[in-house]
Short mmCIF file of C-alpha atoms in Angstrom, two decimals:
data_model
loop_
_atom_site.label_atom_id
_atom_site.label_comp_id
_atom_site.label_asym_id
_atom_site.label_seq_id
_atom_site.Cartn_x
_atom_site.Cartn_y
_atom_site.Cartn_z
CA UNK A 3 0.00 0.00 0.00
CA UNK A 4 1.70 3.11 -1.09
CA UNK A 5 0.66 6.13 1.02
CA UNK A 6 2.90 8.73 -0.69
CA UNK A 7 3.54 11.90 1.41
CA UNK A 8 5.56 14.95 0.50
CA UNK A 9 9.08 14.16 2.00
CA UNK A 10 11.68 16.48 2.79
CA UNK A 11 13.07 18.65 0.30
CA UNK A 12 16.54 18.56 -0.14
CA UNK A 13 18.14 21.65 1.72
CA UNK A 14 19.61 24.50 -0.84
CA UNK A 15 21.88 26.35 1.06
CA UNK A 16 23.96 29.24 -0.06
CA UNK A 17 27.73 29.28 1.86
CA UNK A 18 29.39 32.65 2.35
CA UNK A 19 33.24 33.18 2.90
CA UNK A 20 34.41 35.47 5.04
CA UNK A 21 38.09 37.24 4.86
CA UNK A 22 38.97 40.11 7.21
CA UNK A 23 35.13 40.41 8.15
CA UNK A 24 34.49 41.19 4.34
CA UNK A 25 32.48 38.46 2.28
CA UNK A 26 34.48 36.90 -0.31
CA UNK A 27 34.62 34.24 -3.05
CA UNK A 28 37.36 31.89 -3.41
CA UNK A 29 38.08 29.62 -6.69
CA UNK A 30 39.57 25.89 -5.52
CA UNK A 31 40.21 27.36 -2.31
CA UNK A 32 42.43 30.35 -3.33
CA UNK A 33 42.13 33.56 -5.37
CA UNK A 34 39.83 35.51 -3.35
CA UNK A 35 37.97 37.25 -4.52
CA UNK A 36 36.18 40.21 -2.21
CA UNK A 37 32.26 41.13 -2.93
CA UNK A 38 31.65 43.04 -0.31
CA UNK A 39 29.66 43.64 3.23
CA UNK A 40 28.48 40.14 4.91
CA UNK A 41 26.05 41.78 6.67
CA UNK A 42 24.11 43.26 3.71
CA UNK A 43 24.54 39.77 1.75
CA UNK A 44 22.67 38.31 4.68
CA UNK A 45 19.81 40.25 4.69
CA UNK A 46 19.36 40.14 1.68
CA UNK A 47 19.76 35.90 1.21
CA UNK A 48 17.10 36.12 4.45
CA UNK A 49 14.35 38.08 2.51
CA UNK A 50 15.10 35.74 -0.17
CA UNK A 51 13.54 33.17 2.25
CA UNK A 52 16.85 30.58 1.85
CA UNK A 53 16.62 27.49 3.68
CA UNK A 54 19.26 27.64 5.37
CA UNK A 55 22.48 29.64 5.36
CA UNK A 56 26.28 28.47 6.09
CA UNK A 57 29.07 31.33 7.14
CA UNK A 58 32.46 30.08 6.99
CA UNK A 59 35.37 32.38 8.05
CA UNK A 60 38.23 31.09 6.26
CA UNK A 61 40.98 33.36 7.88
CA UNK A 62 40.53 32.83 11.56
CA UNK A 63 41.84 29.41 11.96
CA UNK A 64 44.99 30.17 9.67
CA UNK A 65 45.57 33.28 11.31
CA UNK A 66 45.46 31.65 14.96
CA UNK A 67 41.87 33.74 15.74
CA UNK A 68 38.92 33.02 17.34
CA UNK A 69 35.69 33.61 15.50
CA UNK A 70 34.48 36.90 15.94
CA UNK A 71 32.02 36.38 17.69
CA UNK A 72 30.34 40.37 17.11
CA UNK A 73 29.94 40.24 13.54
CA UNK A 74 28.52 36.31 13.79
CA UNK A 75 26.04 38.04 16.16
CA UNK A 76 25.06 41.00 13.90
CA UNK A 77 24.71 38.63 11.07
CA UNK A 78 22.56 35.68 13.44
CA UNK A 79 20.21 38.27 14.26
CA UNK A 80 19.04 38.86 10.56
CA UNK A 81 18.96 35.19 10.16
CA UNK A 82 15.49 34.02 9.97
CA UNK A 83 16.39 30.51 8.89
CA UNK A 84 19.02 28.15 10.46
CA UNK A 85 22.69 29.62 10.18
CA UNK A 86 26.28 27.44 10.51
CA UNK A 87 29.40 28.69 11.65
CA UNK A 88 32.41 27.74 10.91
CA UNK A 89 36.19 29.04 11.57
CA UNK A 90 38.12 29.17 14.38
CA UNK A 91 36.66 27.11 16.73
CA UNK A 92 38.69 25.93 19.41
CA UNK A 93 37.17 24.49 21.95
CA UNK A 94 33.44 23.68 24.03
CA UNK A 95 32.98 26.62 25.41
CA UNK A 96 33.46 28.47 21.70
CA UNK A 97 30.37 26.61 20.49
CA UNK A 98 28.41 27.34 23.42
CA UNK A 99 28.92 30.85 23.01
CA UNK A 100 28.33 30.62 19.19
CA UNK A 101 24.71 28.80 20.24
CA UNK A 102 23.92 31.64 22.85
CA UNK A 103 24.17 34.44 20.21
CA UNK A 104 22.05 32.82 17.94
CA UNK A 105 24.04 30.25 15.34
CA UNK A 106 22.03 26.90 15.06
CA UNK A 107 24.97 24.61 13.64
CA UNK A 108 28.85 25.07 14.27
CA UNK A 109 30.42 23.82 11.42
CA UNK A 110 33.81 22.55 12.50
CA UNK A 111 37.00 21.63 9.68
CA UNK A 112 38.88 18.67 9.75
CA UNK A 113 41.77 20.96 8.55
CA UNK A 114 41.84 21.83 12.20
CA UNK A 115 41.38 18.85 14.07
CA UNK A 116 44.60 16.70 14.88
CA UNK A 117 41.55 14.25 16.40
CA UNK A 118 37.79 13.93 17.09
CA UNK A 119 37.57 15.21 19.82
CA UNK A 120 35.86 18.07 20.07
CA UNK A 121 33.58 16.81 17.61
CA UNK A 122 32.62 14.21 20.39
CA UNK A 123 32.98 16.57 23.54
CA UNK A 124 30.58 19.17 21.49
CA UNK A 125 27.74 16.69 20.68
CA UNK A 126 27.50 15.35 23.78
CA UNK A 127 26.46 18.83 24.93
CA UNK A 128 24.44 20.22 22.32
CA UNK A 129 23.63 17.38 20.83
CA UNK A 130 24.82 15.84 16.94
CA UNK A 131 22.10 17.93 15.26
CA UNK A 132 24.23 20.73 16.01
CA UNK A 133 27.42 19.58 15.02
CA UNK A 134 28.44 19.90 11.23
CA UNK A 135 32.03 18.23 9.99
CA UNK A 136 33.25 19.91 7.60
CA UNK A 137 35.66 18.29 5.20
CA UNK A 138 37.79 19.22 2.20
CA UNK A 139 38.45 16.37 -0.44
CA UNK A 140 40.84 16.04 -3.28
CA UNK A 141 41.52 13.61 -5.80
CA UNK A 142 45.29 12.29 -5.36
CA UNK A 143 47.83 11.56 -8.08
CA UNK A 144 46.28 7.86 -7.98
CA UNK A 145 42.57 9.54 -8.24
CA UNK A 146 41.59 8.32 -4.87
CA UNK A 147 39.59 10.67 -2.77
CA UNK A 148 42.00 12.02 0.55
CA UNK A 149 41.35 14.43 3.08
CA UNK A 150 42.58 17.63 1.94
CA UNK A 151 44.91 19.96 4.81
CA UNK A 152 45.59 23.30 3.83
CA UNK A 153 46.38 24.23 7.63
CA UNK A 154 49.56 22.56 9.36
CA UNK A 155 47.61 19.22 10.46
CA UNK A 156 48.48 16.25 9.04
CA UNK A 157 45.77 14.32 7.06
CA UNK A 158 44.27 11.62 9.33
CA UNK A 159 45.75 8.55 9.04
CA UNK A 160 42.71 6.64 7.44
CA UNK A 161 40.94 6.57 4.08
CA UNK A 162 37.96 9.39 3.70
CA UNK A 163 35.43 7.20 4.17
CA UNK A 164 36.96 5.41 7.28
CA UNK A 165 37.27 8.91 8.28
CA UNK A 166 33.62 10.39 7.88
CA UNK A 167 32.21 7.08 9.53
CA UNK A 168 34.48 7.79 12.88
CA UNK A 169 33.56 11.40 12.24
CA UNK A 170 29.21 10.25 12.64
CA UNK A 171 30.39 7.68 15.54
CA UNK A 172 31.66 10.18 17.43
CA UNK A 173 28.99 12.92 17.02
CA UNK A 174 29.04 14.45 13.47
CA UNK A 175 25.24 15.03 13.10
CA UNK A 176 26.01 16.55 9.27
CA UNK A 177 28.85 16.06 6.99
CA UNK A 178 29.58 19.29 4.66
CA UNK A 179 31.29 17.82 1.73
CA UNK A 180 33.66 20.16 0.03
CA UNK A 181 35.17 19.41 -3.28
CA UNK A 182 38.37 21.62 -3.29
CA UNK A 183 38.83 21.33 -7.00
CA UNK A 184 35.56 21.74 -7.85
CA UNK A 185 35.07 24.85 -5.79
CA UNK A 186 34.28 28.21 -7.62
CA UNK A 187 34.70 26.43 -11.25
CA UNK A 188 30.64 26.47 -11.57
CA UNK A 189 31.08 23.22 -13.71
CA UNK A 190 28.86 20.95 -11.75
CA UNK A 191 29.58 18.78 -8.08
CA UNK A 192 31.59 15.77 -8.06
CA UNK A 193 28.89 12.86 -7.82
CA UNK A 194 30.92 9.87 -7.48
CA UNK A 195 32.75 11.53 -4.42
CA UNK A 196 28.34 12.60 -3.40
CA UNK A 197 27.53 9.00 -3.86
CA UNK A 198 30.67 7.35 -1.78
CA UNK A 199 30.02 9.57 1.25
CA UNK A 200 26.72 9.37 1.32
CA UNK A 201 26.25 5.69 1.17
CA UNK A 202 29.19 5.60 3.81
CA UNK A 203 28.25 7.59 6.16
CA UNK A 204 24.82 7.43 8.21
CA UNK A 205 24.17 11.18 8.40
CA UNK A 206 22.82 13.65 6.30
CA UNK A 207 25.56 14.70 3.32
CA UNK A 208 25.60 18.79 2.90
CA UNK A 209 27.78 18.93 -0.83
CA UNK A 210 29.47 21.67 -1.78
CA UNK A 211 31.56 22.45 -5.01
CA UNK A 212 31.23 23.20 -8.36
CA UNK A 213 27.52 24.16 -8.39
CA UNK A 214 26.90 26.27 -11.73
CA UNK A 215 23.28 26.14 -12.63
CA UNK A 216 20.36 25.30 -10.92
CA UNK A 217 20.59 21.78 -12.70
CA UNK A 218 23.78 21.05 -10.99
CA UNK A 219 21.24 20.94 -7.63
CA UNK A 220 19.33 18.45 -8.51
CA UNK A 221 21.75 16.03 -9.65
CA UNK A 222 23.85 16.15 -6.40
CA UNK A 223 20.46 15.67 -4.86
CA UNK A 224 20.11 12.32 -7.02
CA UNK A 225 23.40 11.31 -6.13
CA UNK A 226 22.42 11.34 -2.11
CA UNK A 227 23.00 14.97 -1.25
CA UNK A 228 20.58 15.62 1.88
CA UNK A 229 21.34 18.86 1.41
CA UNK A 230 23.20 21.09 -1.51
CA UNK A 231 25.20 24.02 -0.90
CA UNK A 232 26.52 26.15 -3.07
CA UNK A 233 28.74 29.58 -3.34
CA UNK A 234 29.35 31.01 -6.74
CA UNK A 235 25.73 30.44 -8.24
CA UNK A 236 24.75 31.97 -5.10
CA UNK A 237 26.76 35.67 -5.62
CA UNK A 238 27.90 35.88 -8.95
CA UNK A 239 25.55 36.78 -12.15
CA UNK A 240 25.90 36.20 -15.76
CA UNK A 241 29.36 35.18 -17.53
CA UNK A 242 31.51 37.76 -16.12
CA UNK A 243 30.48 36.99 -12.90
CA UNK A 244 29.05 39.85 -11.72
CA UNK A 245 28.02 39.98 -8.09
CA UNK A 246 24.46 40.26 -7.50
CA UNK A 247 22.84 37.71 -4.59
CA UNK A 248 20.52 35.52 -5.49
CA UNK A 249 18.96 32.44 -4.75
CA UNK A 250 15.56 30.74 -7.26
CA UNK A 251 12.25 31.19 -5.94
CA UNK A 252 10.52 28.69 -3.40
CA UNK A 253 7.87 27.23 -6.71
CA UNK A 254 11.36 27.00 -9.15
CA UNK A 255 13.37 24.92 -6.06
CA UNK A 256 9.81 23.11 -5.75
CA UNK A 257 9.65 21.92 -9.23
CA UNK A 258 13.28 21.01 -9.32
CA UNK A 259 13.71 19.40 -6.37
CA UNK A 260 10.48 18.37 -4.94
CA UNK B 15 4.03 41.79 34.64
CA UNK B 16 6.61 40.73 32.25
CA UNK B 17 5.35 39.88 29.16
CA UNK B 18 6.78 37.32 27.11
CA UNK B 19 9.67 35.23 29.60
CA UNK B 20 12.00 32.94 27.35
CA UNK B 21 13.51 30.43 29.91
CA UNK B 22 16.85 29.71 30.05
CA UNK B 23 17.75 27.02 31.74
CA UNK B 24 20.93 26.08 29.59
CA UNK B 25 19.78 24.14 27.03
CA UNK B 26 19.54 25.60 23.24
CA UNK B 27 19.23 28.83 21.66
CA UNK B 28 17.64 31.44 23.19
CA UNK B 29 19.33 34.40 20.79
CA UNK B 30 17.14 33.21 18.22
CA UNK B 31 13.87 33.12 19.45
CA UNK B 32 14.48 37.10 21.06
CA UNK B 33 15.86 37.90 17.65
CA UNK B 34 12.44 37.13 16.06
CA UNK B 35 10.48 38.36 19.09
CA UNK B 36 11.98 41.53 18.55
CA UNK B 37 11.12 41.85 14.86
CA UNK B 38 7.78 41.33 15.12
CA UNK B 39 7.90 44.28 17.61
CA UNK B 40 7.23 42.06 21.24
CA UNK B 41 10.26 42.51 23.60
CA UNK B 42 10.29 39.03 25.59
CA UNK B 43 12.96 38.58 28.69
CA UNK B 44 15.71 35.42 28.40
CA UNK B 45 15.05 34.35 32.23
CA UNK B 46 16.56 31.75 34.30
CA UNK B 47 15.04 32.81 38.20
CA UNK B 48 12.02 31.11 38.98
CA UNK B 49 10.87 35.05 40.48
CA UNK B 50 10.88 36.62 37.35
CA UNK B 51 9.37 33.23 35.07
CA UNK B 52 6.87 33.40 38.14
CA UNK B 53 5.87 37.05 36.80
CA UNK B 54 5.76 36.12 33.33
CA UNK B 55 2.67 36.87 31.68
CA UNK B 56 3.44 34.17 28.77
CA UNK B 57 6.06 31.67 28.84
CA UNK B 58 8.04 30.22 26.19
CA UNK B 59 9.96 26.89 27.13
CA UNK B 60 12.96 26.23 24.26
CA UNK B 61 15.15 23.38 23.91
CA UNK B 62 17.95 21.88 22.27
CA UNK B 63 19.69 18.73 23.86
CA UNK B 64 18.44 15.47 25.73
CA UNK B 65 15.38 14.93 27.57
CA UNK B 66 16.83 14.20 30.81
CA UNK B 67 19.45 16.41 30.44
CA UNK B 68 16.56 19.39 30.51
CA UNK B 69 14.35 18.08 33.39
CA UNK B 70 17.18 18.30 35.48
CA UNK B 71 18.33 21.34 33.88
CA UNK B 72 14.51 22.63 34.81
CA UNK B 73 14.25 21.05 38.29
CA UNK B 74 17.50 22.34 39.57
CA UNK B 75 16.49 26.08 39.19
CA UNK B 76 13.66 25.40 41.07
CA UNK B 77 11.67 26.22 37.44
CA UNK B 78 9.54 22.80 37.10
CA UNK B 79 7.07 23.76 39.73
CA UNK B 80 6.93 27.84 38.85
CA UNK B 81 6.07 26.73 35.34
CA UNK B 82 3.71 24.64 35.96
CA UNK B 83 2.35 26.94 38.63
CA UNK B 84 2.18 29.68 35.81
CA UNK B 85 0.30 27.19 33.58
CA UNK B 86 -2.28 26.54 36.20
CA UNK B 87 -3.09 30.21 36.48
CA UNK B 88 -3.71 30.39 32.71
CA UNK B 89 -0.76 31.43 31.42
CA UNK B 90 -0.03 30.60 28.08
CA UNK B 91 2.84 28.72 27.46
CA UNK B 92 4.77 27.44 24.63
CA UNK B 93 7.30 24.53 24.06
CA UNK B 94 9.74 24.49 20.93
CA UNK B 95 11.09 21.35 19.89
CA UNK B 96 12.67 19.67 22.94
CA UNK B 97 10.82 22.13 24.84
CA UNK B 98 7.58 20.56 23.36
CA UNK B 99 9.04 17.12 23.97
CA UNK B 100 8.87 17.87 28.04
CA UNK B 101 5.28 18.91 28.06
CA UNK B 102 4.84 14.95 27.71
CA UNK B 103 4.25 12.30 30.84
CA UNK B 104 7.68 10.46 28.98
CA UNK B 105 9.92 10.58 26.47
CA UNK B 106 11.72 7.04 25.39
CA UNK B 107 14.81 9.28 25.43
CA UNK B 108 15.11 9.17 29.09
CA UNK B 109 14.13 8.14 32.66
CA UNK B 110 12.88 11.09 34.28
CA UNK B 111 9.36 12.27 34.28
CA UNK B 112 8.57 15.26 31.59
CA UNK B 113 6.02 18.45 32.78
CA UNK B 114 2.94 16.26 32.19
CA UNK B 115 1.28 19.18 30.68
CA UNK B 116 -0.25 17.98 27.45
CA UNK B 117 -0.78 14.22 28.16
CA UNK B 118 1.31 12.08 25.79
CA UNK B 119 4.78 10.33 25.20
CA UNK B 120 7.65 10.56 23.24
CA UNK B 121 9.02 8.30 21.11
CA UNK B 122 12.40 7.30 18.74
CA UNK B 123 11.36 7.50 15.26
CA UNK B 124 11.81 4.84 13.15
CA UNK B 125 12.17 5.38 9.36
CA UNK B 126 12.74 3.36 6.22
CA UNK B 127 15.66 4.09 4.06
CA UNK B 128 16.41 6.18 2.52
CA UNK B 129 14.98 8.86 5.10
CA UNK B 130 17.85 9.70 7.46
CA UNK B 131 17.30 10.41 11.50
CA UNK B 132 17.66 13.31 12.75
CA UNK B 133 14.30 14.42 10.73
CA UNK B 134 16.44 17.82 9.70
CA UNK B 135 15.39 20.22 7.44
CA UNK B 136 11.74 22.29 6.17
CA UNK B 137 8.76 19.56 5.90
CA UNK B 138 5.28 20.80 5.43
CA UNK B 139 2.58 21.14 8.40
CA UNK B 140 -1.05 20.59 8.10
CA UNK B 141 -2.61 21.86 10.59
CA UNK B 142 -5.96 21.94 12.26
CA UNK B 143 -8.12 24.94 10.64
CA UNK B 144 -9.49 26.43 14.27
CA UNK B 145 -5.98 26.18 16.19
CA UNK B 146 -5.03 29.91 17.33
CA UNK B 147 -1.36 29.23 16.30
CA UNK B 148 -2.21 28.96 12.52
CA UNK B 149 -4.21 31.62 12.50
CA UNK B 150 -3.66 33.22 8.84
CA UNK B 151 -2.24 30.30 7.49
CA UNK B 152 -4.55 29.72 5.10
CA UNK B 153 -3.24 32.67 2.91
CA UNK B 154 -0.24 29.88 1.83
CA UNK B 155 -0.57 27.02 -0.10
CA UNK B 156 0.89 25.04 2.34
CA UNK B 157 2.81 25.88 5.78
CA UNK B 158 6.46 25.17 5.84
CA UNK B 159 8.42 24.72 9.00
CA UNK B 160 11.87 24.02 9.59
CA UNK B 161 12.72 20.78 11.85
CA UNK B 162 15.44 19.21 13.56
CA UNK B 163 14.61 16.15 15.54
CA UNK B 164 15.32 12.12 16.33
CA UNK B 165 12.07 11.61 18.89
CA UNK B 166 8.18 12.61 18.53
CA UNK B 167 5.26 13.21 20.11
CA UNK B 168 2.53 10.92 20.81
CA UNK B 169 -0.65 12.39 22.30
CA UNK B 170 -2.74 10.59 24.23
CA UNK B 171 -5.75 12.35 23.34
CA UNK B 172 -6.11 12.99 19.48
CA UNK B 173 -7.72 16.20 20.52
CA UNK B 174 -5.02 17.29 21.06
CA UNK B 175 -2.80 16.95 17.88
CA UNK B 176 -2.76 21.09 16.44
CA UNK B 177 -0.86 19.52 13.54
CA UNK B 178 0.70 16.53 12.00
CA UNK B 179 3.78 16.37 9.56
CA UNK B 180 4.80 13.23 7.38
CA UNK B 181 8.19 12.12 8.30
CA UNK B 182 8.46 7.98 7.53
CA UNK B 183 5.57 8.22 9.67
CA UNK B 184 2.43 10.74 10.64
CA UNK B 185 3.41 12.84 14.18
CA UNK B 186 2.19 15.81 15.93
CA UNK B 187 4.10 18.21 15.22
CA UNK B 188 2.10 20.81 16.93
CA UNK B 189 0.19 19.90 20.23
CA UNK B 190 -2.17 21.63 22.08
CA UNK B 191 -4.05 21.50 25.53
CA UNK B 192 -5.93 24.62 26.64
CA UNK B 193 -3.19 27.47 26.42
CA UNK B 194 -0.16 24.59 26.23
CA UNK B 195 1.13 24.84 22.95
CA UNK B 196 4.05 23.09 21.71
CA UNK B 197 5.81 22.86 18.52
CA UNK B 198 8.40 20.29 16.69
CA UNK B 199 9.49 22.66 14.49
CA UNK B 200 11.33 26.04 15.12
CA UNK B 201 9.22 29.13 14.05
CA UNK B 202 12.16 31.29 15.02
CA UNK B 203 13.79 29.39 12.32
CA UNK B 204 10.76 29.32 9.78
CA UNK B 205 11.00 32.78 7.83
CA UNK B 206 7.39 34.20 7.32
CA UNK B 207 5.51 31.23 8.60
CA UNK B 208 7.36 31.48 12.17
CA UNK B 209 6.80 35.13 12.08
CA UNK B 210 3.34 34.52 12.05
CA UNK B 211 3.22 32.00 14.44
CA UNK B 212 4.84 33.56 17.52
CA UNK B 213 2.44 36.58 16.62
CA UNK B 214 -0.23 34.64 17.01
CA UNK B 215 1.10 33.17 20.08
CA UNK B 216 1.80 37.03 21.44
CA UNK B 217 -1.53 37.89 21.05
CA UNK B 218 -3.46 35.25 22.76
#
């Protein structure tokens, strides 16, 4: 007996880069590119009604900083929708403060973890709903998917998979699934790396990288994306990438995703 | 009288909730001391975190009985997610006993592939026409909340099911007995439709 009932839609969520608190736009994780205030890019992506929004300072843990914890607050007060924060988290009490000014999700990097355990120390306090992983893959010279470090961690010692699946045990309630090389080139997500993860892992998949055209959504959403995110198609207009916010209407993400 | 009292009692995200409060132009308090939640002319009960985790929370601030004192006076009150969870008798999640305010139990969902737990992200919410918390609703095609969850709500008493959402499995996802309202879902995470909500909910 098939009772068929709308389920969820997959998530679209736009991620925004911060650099110096300015918002910027980088292309496989370098060249970046500045578009402007975060603040009014926010407001504008909540009357937009997004599902859900990801901020991702991508200074602060390079740079030794702590998130700035002000401008998060400014922007989590215009947030109507769930908001993620990422960069620069350091410990417990970090992510408590992050919660108490108004972020739903911390997002934290495997870049910056020499273990899980603040992953695990964090969810057992707030729960693994509100703990995102975020991790950076790229292909190797043998074209196997690794853990990408661009700070001074090591890789961990196991395969990505291996990885992700310690990363759920120990209180990952979301995996955010960057695709370093595919990031800023707008030429569509990396499936087979969407499809590994998410059949690996027992938590929802976020992926992000490469998203071009509104297309690109829904087949990331085929390939097991729970949720897609996306940066370029997001800010940037036209061929010459213009910068103008923007995010398709609730009926267009309806018919294409629903 | 304080107006609206948001109750902190450590557990979830209280910024939020004021943020919208404050939009819609109704200051509300973010209160821990069971002499000002006493004073509260409406109460809203948040929650982020494990059932047992938050009675305790509750019942070492001396808040379990002042809420349910405020309740008893006819107060209206109103539980958000985990928050909404503890208006139940139980919860499968833990041991200790929840408010007992909206008779009921709460259970670990159980889903068929591929539908992941947590139940995370916007689902749609049908809710019952004469509940005050959906008043104006019916200007939108369909009401769209955003959820993050791994246990619902079973009432006891159908009557008291304000809405129901589809998640692997139908669940209230709004509850309501006399002026106890809980929802699943966050409205201070729901755009427009949340707005609306916790109007409705400030002008009871």
């Amino acid at each position: 007996m098939l009772n068929y009932k709308p389920v969820l839609k997959t998530r679209v969520i736009p991620v925004l880069l911060l650099r110096n608190g300015g918002l910027v736009k980088t292309v496989k994780f370098d060249r970046a590119n500045y578009l402007g205030d975060p603040l009014n890019a926010v407001k504008i992506f909540n009357d937009k009604e997004v599902d859900e929004l990801v901020v991702l300072d991508i200074d602060a843990s390079k740079r030794g900083h702590r998130p700035n914890f002000e401008l998060v607050k400014q922007l989590a007060s215009e947030c109507f929708m769930p908001l993620g924060y990422g960069g620069g988290i350091k410990s417990v009490e970090d992510i408590g403060r992050l919660f108490t000014i108004g972020v739903e999700k911390v997002v934290i990097n495997s870049a910056g973890l020499c273990n899980l355990d603040l992953v695990a120390n964090a969810a057992q306090v707030f729960g693994n709903q509100s703990i995102v992983l975020s991790v950076d893959v790229k292909k190797n010279l043998w074209g196997n998917f690794t853990v990408y470090s661009h700070a001074k961690v090591p890789p961990p010692p196991v395969g990505l998979l291996t990885f992700l699946q310690q990363a759920s045990q120990a209180g990952a309630g979301e995996i955010l699934l960057n695709a370093v090389d595919r990031d800023g080139t707008m030429t569509g997500y990396d499936l087979t790396l969407i499809q590994q993860v998410a059949q690996a892992v027992p938590v929802p998949v976020v992926a992000c990288g490469g998203a071009g055209q509104l297309a690109h959504l829904r087949q990331a959403a085929d390939a097991g994306a729970s949720g897609v995110a996306a940066g370029s198609l997001f800010v940037y207009h036209g061929p010459h990438r213009a910068v103008l916010i923007n995010y398709p209407a609730p009926s267009v993400l309806q018919s294409l995703l629903g | 009288m304080t107006s609206i009292v948001i109750i902190d009692y450590g557990m979830g995200n209280l910024g939020s909730i004021q943020n919208m409060l404050k939009k819609i132009g109704q200051p509300a308090v973010i209160a821990s001391e069971p002499t000002v939640v006493s004073q509260a002319a409406k109460l809203i009960l948040p929650g982020v975190g494990a059932f047992d985790h938050a009675m305790a929370n509750l019942a070492q601030r001396g808040l379990t009985e002042v809420i349910q004192q405020r309740v008893a006076k006819g107060r209206p009150l109103l539980g958000i997610c985990l928050g909404m969870q503890l208006l139940a008798h139980r919860s499968d999640e833990g041991t200790l006993p929840g408010l007992g305010l909206v008779p009921g139990q709460v259970v670990k969902f159980s889903v068929p592939a591929p539908l992941k737990i947590p139940h995370m992200g916007w689902n749609v919410v049908q809710y019952q026409a004469n509940s005050p918390l959906f008043r104006g609703f019916a200007n939108w095609d369909e009401a769209r909340f955003y959820f993050v969850h791994s246990y619902y709500y079973q009432c006891h008493d159908p009557g008291h099911v304000a809405a129901t959402t589809w998640y692997g499995t139908h669940f209230a996802s709004a509850v309501q007995n006399g002026l106890v309202f809980g929802t699943q879902f966050h409205p201070e995470k729901s755009h427009k439709f949340g707005l609306l909500l916790l109007r409705n909910f400030a002008q009871l």
